[in-house]
PDB file of C-alpha atoms in Angstrom:
ATOM      1  CA  UNK A  25       9.675  38.313  72.386  1.00  0.00           C
ATOM      2  CA  UNK A  26      10.464  36.723  68.980  1.00  0.00           C
ATOM      3  CA  UNK A  27       9.195  33.957  66.692  1.00  0.00           C
ATOM      4  CA  UNK A  28      12.032  31.492  66.227  1.00  0.00           C
ATOM      5  CA  UNK A  29      10.393  29.354  63.517  1.00  0.00           C
ATOM      6  CA  UNK A  30      11.689  30.815  60.263  1.00  0.00           C
ATOM      7  CA  UNK A  31       9.844  28.588  57.737  1.00  0.00           C
ATOM      8  CA  UNK A  32       7.118  25.974  57.489  1.00  0.00           C
ATOM      9  CA  UNK A  33       7.547  22.793  55.458  1.00  0.00           C
ATOM     10  CA  UNK A  34       5.557  22.089  52.341  1.00  0.00           C
ATOM     11  CA  UNK A  35       3.567  18.877  52.173  1.00  0.00           C
ATOM     12  CA  UNK A  36       1.184  17.027  49.921  1.00  0.00           C
ATOM     13  CA  UNK A  37      -2.548  17.481  49.895  1.00  0.00           C
ATOM     14  CA  UNK A  38      -4.714  14.837  51.490  1.00  0.00           C
ATOM     15  CA  UNK A  39      -2.143  13.899  54.140  1.00  0.00           C
ATOM     16  CA  UNK A  40      -2.009  14.814  57.820  1.00  0.00           C
ATOM     17  CA  UNK A  41      -0.071  18.004  58.553  1.00  0.00           C
ATOM     18  CA  UNK A  42       1.455  18.883  61.935  1.00  0.00           C
ATOM     19  CA  UNK A  43       3.904  21.770  62.552  1.00  0.00           C
ATOM     20  CA  UNK A  44       4.561  23.427  65.911  1.00  0.00           C
ATOM     21  CA  UNK A  45       5.530  27.097  65.750  1.00  0.00           C
ATOM     22  CA  UNK A  46       8.084  28.230  68.306  1.00  0.00           C
ATOM     23  CA  UNK A  47       8.923  31.513  70.034  1.00  0.00           C
ATOM     24  CA  UNK A  48      11.470  32.750  72.549  1.00  0.00           C
ATOM     25  CA  UNK A  49      11.783  35.474  75.124  1.00  0.00           C
ATOM     26  CA  UNK A  50       9.016  37.217  76.926  1.00  0.00           C
ATOM     27  CA  UNK A  51       6.987  35.555  79.628  1.00  0.00           C
ATOM     28  CA  UNK A  52       5.475  32.178  78.794  1.00  0.00           C
ATOM     29  CA  UNK A  53       2.968  30.823  78.124  1.00  0.00           C
ATOM     30  CA  UNK A  54       2.492  32.091  74.576  1.00  0.00           C
ATOM     31  CA  UNK A  55      -0.733  32.490  72.659  1.00  0.00           C
ATOM     32  CA  UNK A  56      -0.653  32.147  68.876  1.00  0.00           C
ATOM     33  CA  UNK A  57      -3.084  33.530  66.304  1.00  0.00           C
ATOM     34  CA  UNK A  58      -3.363  34.349  62.607  1.00  0.00           C
ATOM     35  CA  UNK A  59      -2.422  37.987  62.090  1.00  0.00           C
ATOM     36  CA  UNK A  60      -2.792  38.317  58.313  1.00  0.00           C
ATOM     37  CA  UNK A  61      -3.697  36.244  55.252  1.00  0.00           C
ATOM     38  CA  UNK A  62      -5.190  32.775  55.324  1.00  0.00           C
ATOM     39  CA  UNK A  63      -3.957  29.313  56.051  1.00  0.00           C
ATOM     40  CA  UNK A  64      -4.368  26.722  53.283  1.00  0.00           C
ATOM     41  CA  UNK A  65      -7.860  25.167  53.233  1.00  0.00           C
ATOM     42  CA  UNK A  66      -8.053  22.288  55.692  1.00  0.00           C
ATOM     43  CA  UNK A  67      -5.439  23.689  58.131  1.00  0.00           C
ATOM     44  CA  UNK A  68      -5.923  25.582  61.387  1.00  0.00           C
ATOM     45  CA  UNK A  69      -3.660  27.320  63.938  1.00  0.00           C
ATOM     46  CA  UNK A  70      -4.202  26.480  67.600  1.00  0.00           C
ATOM     47  CA  UNK A  71      -3.319  28.935  70.436  1.00  0.00           C
ATOM     48  CA  UNK A  72      -0.514  26.557  71.373  1.00  0.00           C
ATOM     49  CA  UNK A  73       1.172  27.304  68.030  1.00  0.00           C
ATOM     50  CA  UNK A  74       0.289  23.953  66.442  1.00  0.00           C
ATOM     51  CA  UNK A  75      -0.651  24.120  62.757  1.00  0.00           C
ATOM     52  CA  UNK A  76      -2.592  20.977  61.915  1.00  0.00           C
ATOM     53  CA  UNK A  77      -5.186  19.456  59.595  1.00  0.00           C
ATOM     54  CA  UNK A  78      -5.621  17.797  56.209  1.00  0.00           C
ATOM     55  CA  UNK A  79      -4.710  20.268  53.455  1.00  0.00           C
ATOM     56  CA  UNK A  80      -7.020  19.947  50.467  1.00  0.00           C
ATOM     57  CA  UNK A  81      -5.712  22.398  47.878  1.00  0.00           C
ATOM     58  CA  UNK A  82      -2.341  22.512  46.168  1.00  0.00           C
ATOM     59  CA  UNK A  83      -0.736  25.914  45.756  1.00  0.00           C
ATOM     60  CA  UNK A  84       1.402  28.603  47.377  1.00  0.00           C
ATOM     61  CA  UNK A  85      -0.084  30.281  50.457  1.00  0.00           C
ATOM     62  CA  UNK A  86       1.261  33.409  52.242  1.00  0.00           C
ATOM     63  CA  UNK A  87       0.172  34.266  55.781  1.00  0.00           C
ATOM     64  CA  UNK A  88       1.383  35.988  58.963  1.00  0.00           C
ATOM     65  CA  UNK A  89       1.095  34.643  62.504  1.00  0.00           C
ATOM     66  CA  UNK A  90       1.313  36.538  65.771  1.00  0.00           C
ATOM     67  CA  UNK A  91       2.369  35.406  69.227  1.00  0.00           C
ATOM     68  CA  UNK A  92       1.656  37.155  72.540  1.00  0.00           C
ATOM     69  CA  UNK A  93       3.225  36.343  75.891  1.00  0.00           C
ATOM     70  CA  UNK A  94       1.637  36.563  79.333  1.00  0.00           C
ATOM     71  CA  UNK A  95       2.851  40.135  79.747  1.00  0.00           C
ATOM     72  CA  UNK A  96       1.164  41.243  76.536  1.00  0.00           C
ATOM     73  CA  UNK A  97       4.304  41.487  74.440  1.00  0.00           C
ATOM     74  CA  UNK A  98       3.459  40.753  70.810  1.00  0.00           C
ATOM     75  CA  UNK A  99       5.570  39.519  67.853  1.00  0.00           C
ATOM     76  CA  UNK A 100       4.761  38.476  64.288  1.00  0.00           C
ATOM     77  CA  UNK A 101       6.329  36.393  61.536  1.00  0.00           C
ATOM     78  CA  UNK A 102       5.334  35.870  57.888  1.00  0.00           C
ATOM     79  CA  UNK A 103       5.436  32.473  56.186  1.00  0.00           C
ATOM     80  CA  UNK A 104       4.966  30.945  52.778  1.00  0.00           C
ATOM     81  CA  UNK A 105       3.653  27.371  52.563  1.00  0.00           C
ATOM     82  CA  UNK A 106       3.842  25.374  49.334  1.00  0.00           C
ATOM     83  CA  UNK A 107       1.480  22.415  49.049  1.00  0.00           C
ATOM     84  CA  UNK A 108       1.549  19.930  46.187  1.00  0.00           C
ATOM     85  CA  UNK A 109      -0.705  17.092  45.150  1.00  0.00           C
ATOM     86  CA  UNK A 110       0.550  13.575  45.942  1.00  0.00           C
ATOM     87  CA  UNK A 111       3.021  12.111  43.470  1.00  0.00           C
ATOM     88  CA  UNK A 112       1.274   9.441  41.393  1.00  0.00           C
ATOM     89  CA  UNK A 113       2.003   7.457  38.245  1.00  0.00           C
ATOM     90  CA  UNK A 114      -0.867   8.188  35.870  1.00  0.00           C
ATOM     91  CA  UNK A 115      -0.067   5.549  33.246  1.00  0.00           C
ATOM     92  CA  UNK A 116      -2.264   2.527  33.966  1.00  0.00           C
ATOM     93  CA  UNK A 117      -1.599   0.284  30.971  1.00  0.00           C
ATOM     94  CA  UNK A 118       1.043  -0.148  28.303  1.00  0.00           C
ATOM     95  CA  UNK A 119       0.166  -0.485  24.618  1.00  0.00           C
ATOM     96  CA  UNK A 120       0.653  -3.893  23.036  1.00  0.00           C
ATOM     97  CA  UNK A 121       3.935  -4.213  21.173  1.00  0.00           C
ATOM     98  CA  UNK A 122       4.558  -5.988  17.875  1.00  0.00           C
ATOM     99  CA  UNK A 123       7.631  -8.093  17.201  1.00  0.00           C
ATOM    100  CA  UNK A 124       9.974  -6.340  14.781  1.00  0.00           C
ATOM    101  CA  UNK A 125       8.120  -3.001  14.842  1.00  0.00           C
ATOM    102  CA  UNK A 126       9.174   0.205  16.608  1.00  0.00           C
ATOM    103  CA  UNK A 127       7.580   0.720  20.035  1.00  0.00           C
ATOM    104  CA  UNK A 128       7.325   4.118  21.741  1.00  0.00           C
ATOM    105  CA  UNK A 129       5.288   5.202  24.739  1.00  0.00           C
ATOM    106  CA  UNK A 130       5.770   7.839  27.443  1.00  0.00           C
ATOM    107  CA  UNK A 131       5.065   7.053  31.084  1.00  0.00           C
ATOM    108  CA  UNK A 132       3.203   9.876  32.814  1.00  0.00           C
ATOM    109  CA  UNK A 133       3.188  11.110  36.408  1.00  0.00           C
ATOM    110  CA  UNK A 134       1.584  14.023  38.222  1.00  0.00           C
ATOM    111  CA  UNK A 135       1.774  15.730  41.591  1.00  0.00           C
ATOM    112  CA  UNK A 136       4.885  16.244  43.624  1.00  0.00           C
ATOM    113  CA  UNK A 137       7.513  18.666  42.412  1.00  0.00           C
ATOM    114  CA  UNK A 138       9.057  18.331  38.979  1.00  0.00           C
ATOM    115  CA  UNK A 139      11.223  17.325  37.297  1.00  0.00           C
ATOM    116  CA  UNK A 140      10.716  13.579  37.624  1.00  0.00           C
ATOM    117  CA  UNK A 141      13.230  10.777  37.265  1.00  0.00           C
ATOM    118  CA  UNK A 142      12.119   7.303  36.112  1.00  0.00           C
ATOM    119  CA  UNK A 143      13.738   3.906  36.557  1.00  0.00           C
ATOM    120  CA  UNK A 144      12.999   0.172  36.611  1.00  0.00           C
ATOM    121  CA  UNK A 145      12.873  -0.898  40.254  1.00  0.00           C
ATOM    122  CA  UNK A 146      11.982  -4.577  39.876  1.00  0.00           C
ATOM    123  CA  UNK A 147      11.960  -7.173  37.114  1.00  0.00           C
ATOM    124  CA  UNK A 148      13.154  -6.652  33.554  1.00  0.00           C
ATOM    125  CA  UNK A 149      11.766  -4.864  30.527  1.00  0.00           C
ATOM    126  CA  UNK A 150      10.708  -6.868  27.456  1.00  0.00           C
ATOM    127  CA  UNK A 151      13.538  -7.852  25.143  1.00  0.00           C
ATOM    128  CA  UNK A 152      14.516  -4.902  22.943  1.00  0.00           C
ATOM    129  CA  UNK A 153      12.981  -2.118  25.099  1.00  0.00           C
ATOM    130  CA  UNK A 154      14.663   0.514  27.296  1.00  0.00           C
ATOM    131  CA  UNK A 155      13.322   3.091  29.778  1.00  0.00           C
ATOM    132  CA  UNK A 156      15.110   6.436  30.066  1.00  0.00           C
ATOM    133  CA  UNK A 157      14.995   8.868  32.995  1.00  0.00           C
ATOM    134  CA  UNK A 158      12.293  10.989  31.341  1.00  0.00           C
ATOM    135  CA  UNK A 159       9.854   8.063  31.260  1.00  0.00           C
ATOM    136  CA  UNK A 160      10.197   7.242  27.560  1.00  0.00           C
ATOM    137  CA  UNK A 161       9.858   3.503  26.925  1.00  0.00           C
ATOM    138  CA  UNK A 162      11.216   2.746  23.455  1.00  0.00           C
ATOM    139  CA  UNK A 163      12.770   0.086  21.261  1.00  0.00           C
ATOM    140  CA  UNK A 164      11.947  -2.778  18.905  1.00  0.00           C
ATOM    141  CA  UNK A 165      10.409  -5.797  20.691  1.00  0.00           C
ATOM    142  CA  UNK A 166      12.247  -9.013  19.964  1.00  0.00           C
ATOM    143  CA  UNK A 167       9.937 -11.708  21.321  1.00  0.00           C
ATOM    144  CA  UNK A 168       6.294 -12.484  21.992  1.00  0.00           C
ATOM    145  CA  UNK A 169       4.645 -12.981  25.374  1.00  0.00           C
ATOM    146  CA  UNK A 170       3.900 -11.116  28.587  1.00  0.00           C
ATOM    147  CA  UNK A 171       6.565  -9.552  30.830  1.00  0.00           C
ATOM    148  CA  UNK A 172       5.941  -8.121  34.307  1.00  0.00           C
ATOM    149  CA  UNK A 173       8.094  -5.369  35.801  1.00  0.00           C
ATOM    150  CA  UNK A 174       7.913  -2.411  38.195  1.00  0.00           C
ATOM    151  CA  UNK A 175       8.900   1.187  37.504  1.00  0.00           C
ATOM    152  CA  UNK A 176       9.471   4.004  39.962  1.00  0.00           C
ATOM    153  CA  UNK A 177       9.364   7.773  39.665  1.00  0.00           C
ATOM    154  CA  UNK A 178      11.057  10.258  42.005  1.00  0.00           C
ATOM    155  CA  UNK A 179      10.331  13.987  42.126  1.00  0.00           C
ATOM    156  CA  UNK A 180      12.700  16.872  42.855  1.00  0.00           C
ATOM    157  CA  UNK A 181      11.864  16.770  46.566  1.00  0.00           C
ATOM    158  CA  UNK A 182      12.760  13.092  46.883  1.00  0.00           C
ATOM    159  CA  UNK A 183       9.208  11.769  46.943  1.00  0.00           C
ATOM    160  CA  UNK A 184       8.954   8.414  45.174  1.00  0.00           C
ATOM    161  CA  UNK A 185       6.213   6.032  44.077  1.00  0.00           C
ATOM    162  CA  UNK A 186       6.172   2.766  42.139  1.00  0.00           C
ATOM    163  CA  UNK A 187       3.797   0.926  39.834  1.00  0.00           C
ATOM    164  CA  UNK A 188       3.832  -2.569  38.329  1.00  0.00           C
ATOM    165  CA  UNK A 189       3.046  -3.215  34.678  1.00  0.00           C
ATOM    166  CA  UNK A 190       2.454  -6.172  32.397  1.00  0.00           C
ATOM    167  CA  UNK A 191       3.776  -5.651  28.875  1.00  0.00           C
ATOM    168  CA  UNK A 192       2.411  -7.820  26.063  1.00  0.00           C
ATOM    169  CA  UNK A 193       4.122  -8.360  22.714  1.00  0.00           C
ATOM    170  CA  UNK A 194       2.457 -10.157  19.799  1.00  0.00           C
ATOM    171  CA  UNK A 195       3.391 -11.230  16.289  1.00  0.00           C
ATOM    172  CA  UNK A 196       2.577  -8.828  13.430  1.00  0.00           C
ATOM    173  CA  UNK A 197      -0.769  -9.190  11.683  1.00  0.00           C
ATOM    174  CA  UNK A 198      -0.246 -10.750   8.254  1.00  0.00           C
ATOM    175  CA  UNK A 199      -2.312 -12.242   5.437  1.00  0.00           C
ATOM    176  CA  UNK A 200      -0.903 -15.642   4.497  1.00  0.00           C
ATOM    177  CA  UNK A 201      -2.905 -16.330   1.324  1.00  0.00           C
ATOM    178  CA  UNK A 202      -0.619 -15.604  -1.677  1.00  0.00           C
ATOM    179  CA  UNK A 203      -3.294 -15.917  -4.374  1.00  0.00           C
ATOM    180  CA  UNK A 204      -6.917 -16.897  -4.914  1.00  0.00           C
ATOM    181  CA  UNK A 205      -7.940 -20.055  -6.780  1.00  0.00           C
ATOM    182  CA  UNK A 206      -9.715 -19.707 -10.107  1.00  0.00           C
ATOM    183  CA  UNK A 207     -13.495 -20.010 -10.131  1.00  0.00           C
ATOM    184  CA  UNK A 208     -15.843 -21.424 -12.740  1.00  0.00           C
ATOM    185  CA  UNK A 209     -19.105 -19.829 -13.774  1.00  0.00           C
ATOM    186  CA  UNK A 210     -22.128 -21.800 -12.750  1.00  0.00           C
ATOM    187  CA  UNK A 211     -20.188 -23.857 -10.198  1.00  0.00           C
ATOM    188  CA  UNK A 212     -20.024 -23.402  -6.442  1.00  0.00           C
ATOM    189  CA  UNK A 213     -16.926 -21.636  -5.106  1.00  0.00           C
ATOM    190  CA  UNK A 214     -15.589 -21.738  -1.553  1.00  0.00           C
ATOM    191  CA  UNK A 215     -12.184 -20.660  -0.285  1.00  0.00           C
ATOM    192  CA  UNK A 216     -10.986 -19.716   3.206  1.00  0.00           C
ATOM    193  CA  UNK A 217      -8.470 -16.885   3.598  1.00  0.00           C
ATOM    194  CA  UNK A 218      -5.456 -17.413   5.847  1.00  0.00           C
ATOM    195  CA  UNK A 219      -4.021 -14.930   8.327  1.00  0.00           C
ATOM    196  CA  UNK A 220      -2.006 -14.861  11.541  1.00  0.00           C
ATOM    197  CA  UNK A 221      -0.679 -12.554  14.245  1.00  0.00           C
ATOM    198  CA  UNK A 222      -2.425  -9.630  15.850  1.00  0.00           C
ATOM    199  CA  UNK A 223      -5.077 -10.224  18.479  1.00  0.00           C
ATOM    200  CA  UNK A 224      -8.214 -12.301  17.924  1.00  0.00           C
ATOM    201  CA  UNK A 225     -10.926 -12.048  16.831  1.00  0.00           C
ATOM    202  CA  UNK A 226     -10.045 -11.187  13.248  1.00  0.00           C
ATOM    203  CA  UNK A 227     -12.456  -9.683  10.714  1.00  0.00           C
ATOM    204  CA  UNK A 228     -12.095  -9.934   6.932  1.00  0.00           C
ATOM    205  CA  UNK A 229     -13.471  -7.416   4.451  1.00  0.00           C
ATOM    206  CA  UNK A 230     -13.023  -6.022   0.950  1.00  0.00           C
ATOM    207  CA  UNK A 231     -11.243  -2.674   1.148  1.00  0.00           C
ATOM    208  CA  UNK A 232     -11.209  -1.807  -2.563  1.00  0.00           C
ATOM    209  CA  UNK A 233     -12.374  -3.274  -5.840  1.00  0.00           C
ATOM    210  CA  UNK A 234     -15.002  -6.006  -5.908  1.00  0.00           C
ATOM    211  CA  UNK A 235     -15.272  -9.766  -6.051  1.00  0.00           C
ATOM    212  CA  UNK A 236     -16.767 -11.330  -9.189  1.00  0.00           C
ATOM    213  CA  UNK A 237     -20.555 -11.197  -9.354  1.00  0.00           C
ATOM    214  CA  UNK A 238     -22.056 -14.039  -7.355  1.00  0.00           C
ATOM    215  CA  UNK A 239     -19.251 -14.220  -4.778  1.00  0.00           C
ATOM    216  CA  UNK A 240     -19.086 -12.703  -1.293  1.00  0.00           C
ATOM    217  CA  UNK A 241     -16.520 -12.529   1.518  1.00  0.00           C
ATOM    218  CA  UNK A 242     -17.734 -13.348   5.041  1.00  0.00           C
ATOM    219  CA  UNK A 243     -16.223 -11.706   8.158  1.00  0.00           C
ATOM    220  CA  UNK A 244     -14.697 -15.113   8.937  1.00  0.00           C
ATOM    221  CA  UNK A 245     -12.654 -14.958   5.733  1.00  0.00           C
ATOM    222  CA  UNK A 246     -14.634 -17.375   3.549  1.00  0.00           C
ATOM    223  CA  UNK A 247     -15.136 -16.401  -0.096  1.00  0.00           C
ATOM    224  CA  UNK A 248     -18.152 -18.324  -1.344  1.00  0.00           C
ATOM    225  CA  UNK A 249     -20.972 -18.311  -3.845  1.00  0.00           C
ATOM    226  CA  UNK A 250     -21.513 -19.186  -7.500  1.00  0.00           C
ATOM    227  CA  UNK A 251     -19.724 -16.989 -10.054  1.00  0.00           C
ATOM    228  CA  UNK A 252     -22.010 -15.705 -12.792  1.00  0.00           C
ATOM    229  CA  UNK A 253     -19.577 -13.878 -15.052  1.00  0.00           C
ATOM    230  CA  UNK A 254     -16.230 -14.551 -16.660  1.00  0.00           C
ATOM    231  CA  UNK A 255     -13.800 -11.917 -15.397  1.00  0.00           C
ATOM    232  CA  UNK A 256     -10.480 -11.093 -13.829  1.00  0.00           C
ATOM    233  CA  UNK A 257     -11.620  -9.142 -10.786  1.00  0.00           C
ATOM    234  CA  UNK A 258      -9.078  -6.948  -9.021  1.00  0.00           C
ATOM    235  CA  UNK A 259      -9.846  -6.793  -5.315  1.00  0.00           C
ATOM    236  CA  UNK A 260      -7.955  -5.819  -2.158  1.00  0.00           C
ATOM    237  CA  UNK A 261      -8.823  -7.864   0.905  1.00  0.00           C
ATOM    238  CA  UNK A 262      -8.299  -6.463   4.387  1.00  0.00           C
ATOM    239  CA  UNK A 263      -7.737  -8.254   7.703  1.00  0.00           C
ATOM    240  CA  UNK A 264      -8.480  -6.333  10.929  1.00  0.00           C
ATOM    241  CA  UNK A 265      -7.704  -7.587  14.432  1.00  0.00           C
ATOM    242  CA  UNK A 266      -9.411  -6.836  17.756  1.00  0.00           C
ATOM    243  CA  UNK A 267      -7.165  -3.818  18.431  1.00  0.00           C
ATOM    244  CA  UNK A 268      -7.719  -2.225  15.027  1.00  0.00           C
ATOM    245  CA  UNK A 269      -4.491  -3.343  13.363  1.00  0.00           C
ATOM    246  CA  UNK A 270      -4.913  -3.737   9.617  1.00  0.00           C
ATOM    247  CA  UNK A 271      -3.230  -5.887   6.989  1.00  0.00           C
ATOM    248  CA  UNK A 272      -4.247  -5.757   3.318  1.00  0.00           C
ATOM    249  CA  UNK A 273      -3.269  -7.602   0.150  1.00  0.00           C
ATOM    250  CA  UNK A 274      -4.307  -7.124  -3.518  1.00  0.00           C
ATOM    251  CA  UNK A 275      -5.583 -10.084  -5.502  1.00  0.00           C
ATOM    252  CA  UNK A 276      -6.814 -10.971  -8.976  1.00  0.00           C
ATOM    253  CA  UNK A 277      -9.649 -13.481  -8.865  1.00  0.00           C
ATOM    254  CA  UNK A 278     -10.220 -15.117 -12.250  1.00  0.00           C
ATOM    255  CA  UNK A 279     -13.472 -16.828 -13.181  1.00  0.00           C
ATOM    256  CA  UNK A 280     -13.680 -18.953 -16.328  1.00  0.00           C
ATOM    257  CA  UNK A 281     -16.636 -20.192 -18.305  1.00  0.00           C
ATOM    258  CA  UNK A 282     -18.051 -23.453 -17.067  1.00  0.00           C
ATOM    259  CA  UNK A 283     -18.313 -26.581 -19.222  1.00  0.00           C
ATOM    260  CA  UNK A 284     -21.042 -25.969 -21.791  1.00  0.00           C
ATOM    261  CA  UNK A 285     -22.981 -29.122 -22.500  1.00  0.00           C
ATOM    262  CA  UNK A 286     -23.210 -30.033 -26.151  1.00  0.00           C
ATOM    263  CA  UNK A 287     -26.755 -29.442 -27.363  1.00  0.00           C
ATOM    264  CA  UNK A 288     -28.031 -30.837 -30.646  1.00  0.00           C
ATOM    265  CA  UNK A 289     -31.027 -29.091 -32.138  1.00  0.00           C
ATOM    266  CA  UNK A 290     -33.876 -31.105 -33.555  1.00  0.00           C
ATOM    267  CA  UNK A 291     -34.668 -30.684 -37.208  1.00  0.00           C
ATOM    268  CA  UNK A 292     -37.152 -27.946 -37.930  1.00  0.00           C
ATOM    269  CA  UNK A 293     -37.480 -26.688 -34.337  1.00  0.00           C
ATOM    270  CA  UNK A 294     -36.056 -24.376 -31.694  1.00  0.00           C
ATOM    271  CA  UNK A 295     -33.582 -25.168 -28.910  1.00  0.00           C
ATOM    272  CA  UNK A 296     -33.368 -22.803 -25.903  1.00  0.00           C
ATOM    273  CA  UNK A 297     -29.972 -22.683 -24.192  1.00  0.00           C
ATOM    274  CA  UNK A 298     -28.688 -20.599 -21.269  1.00  0.00           C
ATOM    275  CA  UNK A 299     -25.025 -19.716 -21.771  1.00  0.00           C
ATOM    276  CA  UNK A 300     -23.348 -18.630 -18.544  1.00  0.00           C
ATOM    277  CA  UNK A 301     -20.283 -16.492 -18.636  1.00  0.00           C
ATOM    278  CA  UNK A 302     -19.101 -16.038 -22.214  1.00  0.00           C
ATOM    279  CA  UNK A 303     -19.881 -16.223 -25.892  1.00  0.00           C
ATOM    280  CA  UNK A 304     -19.839 -19.657 -27.529  1.00  0.00           C
ATOM    281  CA  UNK A 305     -19.800 -20.966 -31.059  1.00  0.00           C
ATOM    282  CA  UNK A 306     -22.815 -22.425 -32.806  1.00  0.00           C
ATOM    283  CA  UNK A 307     -21.704 -25.014 -35.357  1.00  0.00           C
ATOM    284  CA  UNK A 308     -23.639 -26.111 -38.429  1.00  0.00           C
ATOM    285  CA  UNK A 309     -22.506 -29.563 -39.488  1.00  0.00           C
ATOM    286  CA  UNK A 310     -23.229 -30.520 -43.097  1.00  0.00           C
ATOM    287  CA  UNK A 311     -21.852 -33.701 -44.647  1.00  0.00           C
ATOM    288  CA  UNK A 312     -21.128 -32.033 -47.968  1.00  0.00           C
ATOM    289  CA  UNK A 313     -19.283 -28.907 -46.877  1.00  0.00           C
ATOM    290  CA  UNK A 314     -18.062 -29.577 -43.308  1.00  0.00           C
ATOM    291  CA  UNK A 315     -19.239 -27.021 -40.793  1.00  0.00           C
ATOM    292  CA  UNK A 316     -19.960 -23.313 -40.472  1.00  0.00           C
ATOM    293  CA  UNK A 317     -19.404 -21.435 -37.201  1.00  0.00           C
ATOM    294  CA  UNK A 318     -21.637 -18.765 -35.679  1.00  0.00           C
ATOM    295  CA  UNK A 319     -21.154 -16.960 -32.397  1.00  0.00           C
ATOM    296  CA  UNK A 320     -23.928 -16.276 -29.895  1.00  0.00           C
ATOM    297  CA  UNK A 321     -23.454 -14.019 -26.885  1.00  0.00           C
ATOM    298  CA  UNK A 322     -23.597 -15.062 -23.265  1.00  0.00           C
ATOM    299  CA  UNK A 323     -27.034 -15.220 -21.667  1.00  0.00           C
ATOM    300  CA  UNK A 324     -30.298 -16.889 -22.585  1.00  0.00           C
ATOM    301  CA  UNK A 325     -30.412 -17.559 -26.334  1.00  0.00           C
ATOM    302  CA  UNK A 326     -32.659 -19.367 -28.783  1.00  0.00           C
ATOM    303  CA  UNK A 327     -31.062 -21.462 -31.476  1.00  0.00           C
ATOM    304  CA  UNK A 328     -33.223 -21.971 -34.566  1.00  0.00           C
ATOM    305  CA  UNK A 329     -32.836 -25.415 -36.088  1.00  0.00           C
ATOM    306  CA  UNK A 330     -33.675 -25.780 -39.796  1.00  0.00           C
ATOM    307  CA  UNK A 331     -32.737 -27.678 -42.936  1.00  0.00           C
ATOM    308  CA  UNK A 332     -29.863 -26.362 -45.086  1.00  0.00           C
ATOM    309  CA  UNK A 333     -28.397 -29.275 -47.004  1.00  0.00           C
ATOM    310  CA  UNK A 334     -29.537 -30.941 -50.221  1.00  0.00           C
ATOM    311  CA  UNK A 335     -29.785 -34.436 -51.638  1.00  0.00           C
ATOM    312  CA  UNK A 336     -31.484 -35.748 -48.521  1.00  0.00           C
ATOM    313  CA  UNK A 337     -28.707 -34.634 -46.197  1.00  0.00           C
ATOM    314  CA  UNK A 338     -29.813 -33.656 -42.680  1.00  0.00           C
ATOM    315  CA  UNK A 339     -27.664 -30.961 -41.050  1.00  0.00           C
ATOM    316  CA  UNK A 340     -27.620 -30.486 -37.284  1.00  0.00           C
ATOM    317  CA  UNK A 341     -26.946 -27.431 -35.119  1.00  0.00           C
ATOM    318  CA  UNK A 342     -24.586 -28.126 -32.248  1.00  0.00           C
ATOM    319  CA  UNK A 343     -23.800 -25.791 -29.328  1.00  0.00           C
ATOM    320  CA  UNK A 344     -20.097 -26.061 -28.454  1.00  0.00           C
ATOM    321  CA  UNK A 345     -17.604 -24.527 -26.068  1.00  0.00           C
ATOM    322  CA  UNK A 346     -14.762 -23.057 -28.118  1.00  0.00           C
ATOM    323  CA  UNK A 347     -13.729 -24.049 -31.594  1.00  0.00           C
ATOM    324  CA  UNK A 348     -15.221 -27.204 -33.088  1.00  0.00           C
ATOM    325  CA  UNK A 349     -11.960 -29.025 -33.588  1.00  0.00           C
ATOM    326  CA  UNK A 350     -11.318 -28.865 -29.824  1.00  0.00           C
ATOM    327  CA  UNK A 351     -14.644 -29.125 -28.067  1.00  0.00           C
ATOM    328  CA  UNK A 352     -17.079 -30.637 -30.524  1.00  0.00           C
ATOM    329  CA  UNK A 353     -17.429 -34.280 -31.404  1.00  0.00           C
ATOM    330  CA  UNK A 354     -19.665 -35.245 -34.295  1.00  0.00           C
ATOM    331  CA  UNK A 355     -20.831 -38.626 -35.509  1.00  0.00           C
TER     332      UNK A 355
END
């Protein structure tokens, strides 16, 4: 009496398993039983010699079976069963590619018996990309849009599975605004930044430096407000897309003093002026000796008006922007 089955096949967990053990010699019928060790969880051995069930655990299992004929003659045989998890492609999505920028991602699989071999089984990869046998998808995308294709993976035992993917390629995220227009103190300022590429929505922000006092940048990319100081502000503006891509560009935003209205002080009194942004010149006009210039600093200031001249001459104090020969007109 002998067991003629010399090995049992390995299978994948979760699938139906049926193997009939065979013997020879002796006096049939035979009765089979487990003599030593344990069958994999989910499997059982029937007296007919049928091993069946739904194996649940992957691994290597050693066990011994015995067979007895009608005359009581007994024989045993030891087996090793290797069970693996089903072969599956774990990668569910591909990262978005950017035209002109290097793209690298590794497709992943599990289960089955390694090593794996990858290939494209249907459709075509995006322009500029290649898939090697290890599952590495690499290259430099050459065009925008969505491309659908199917890849397959085969394990060392010949098991194979496939999965379809949609690959998306977009234009690079860029800031289109080359420079910022000059602002004027005391006057409303509004300018919309320009950008393109990436994936909407886009969000604008200041990444370093600061805008001139009185101005702010909205998430929509609008710089607005009323400048309150004369300056050349150095600021870096950042554009972020929905996937976290970032583009940044440094700017210098210049604000100049606004037009200062000419103010003539009354004789013997006080004139209050509010100078926004910069120092200006205060000019004393006297018929006999021309004018004398004085500088007052930016901010609220009081200008005292009084009599200087002689021989009945009446001088006047005039608030001007810049030097008198450019900005001041006198009667």
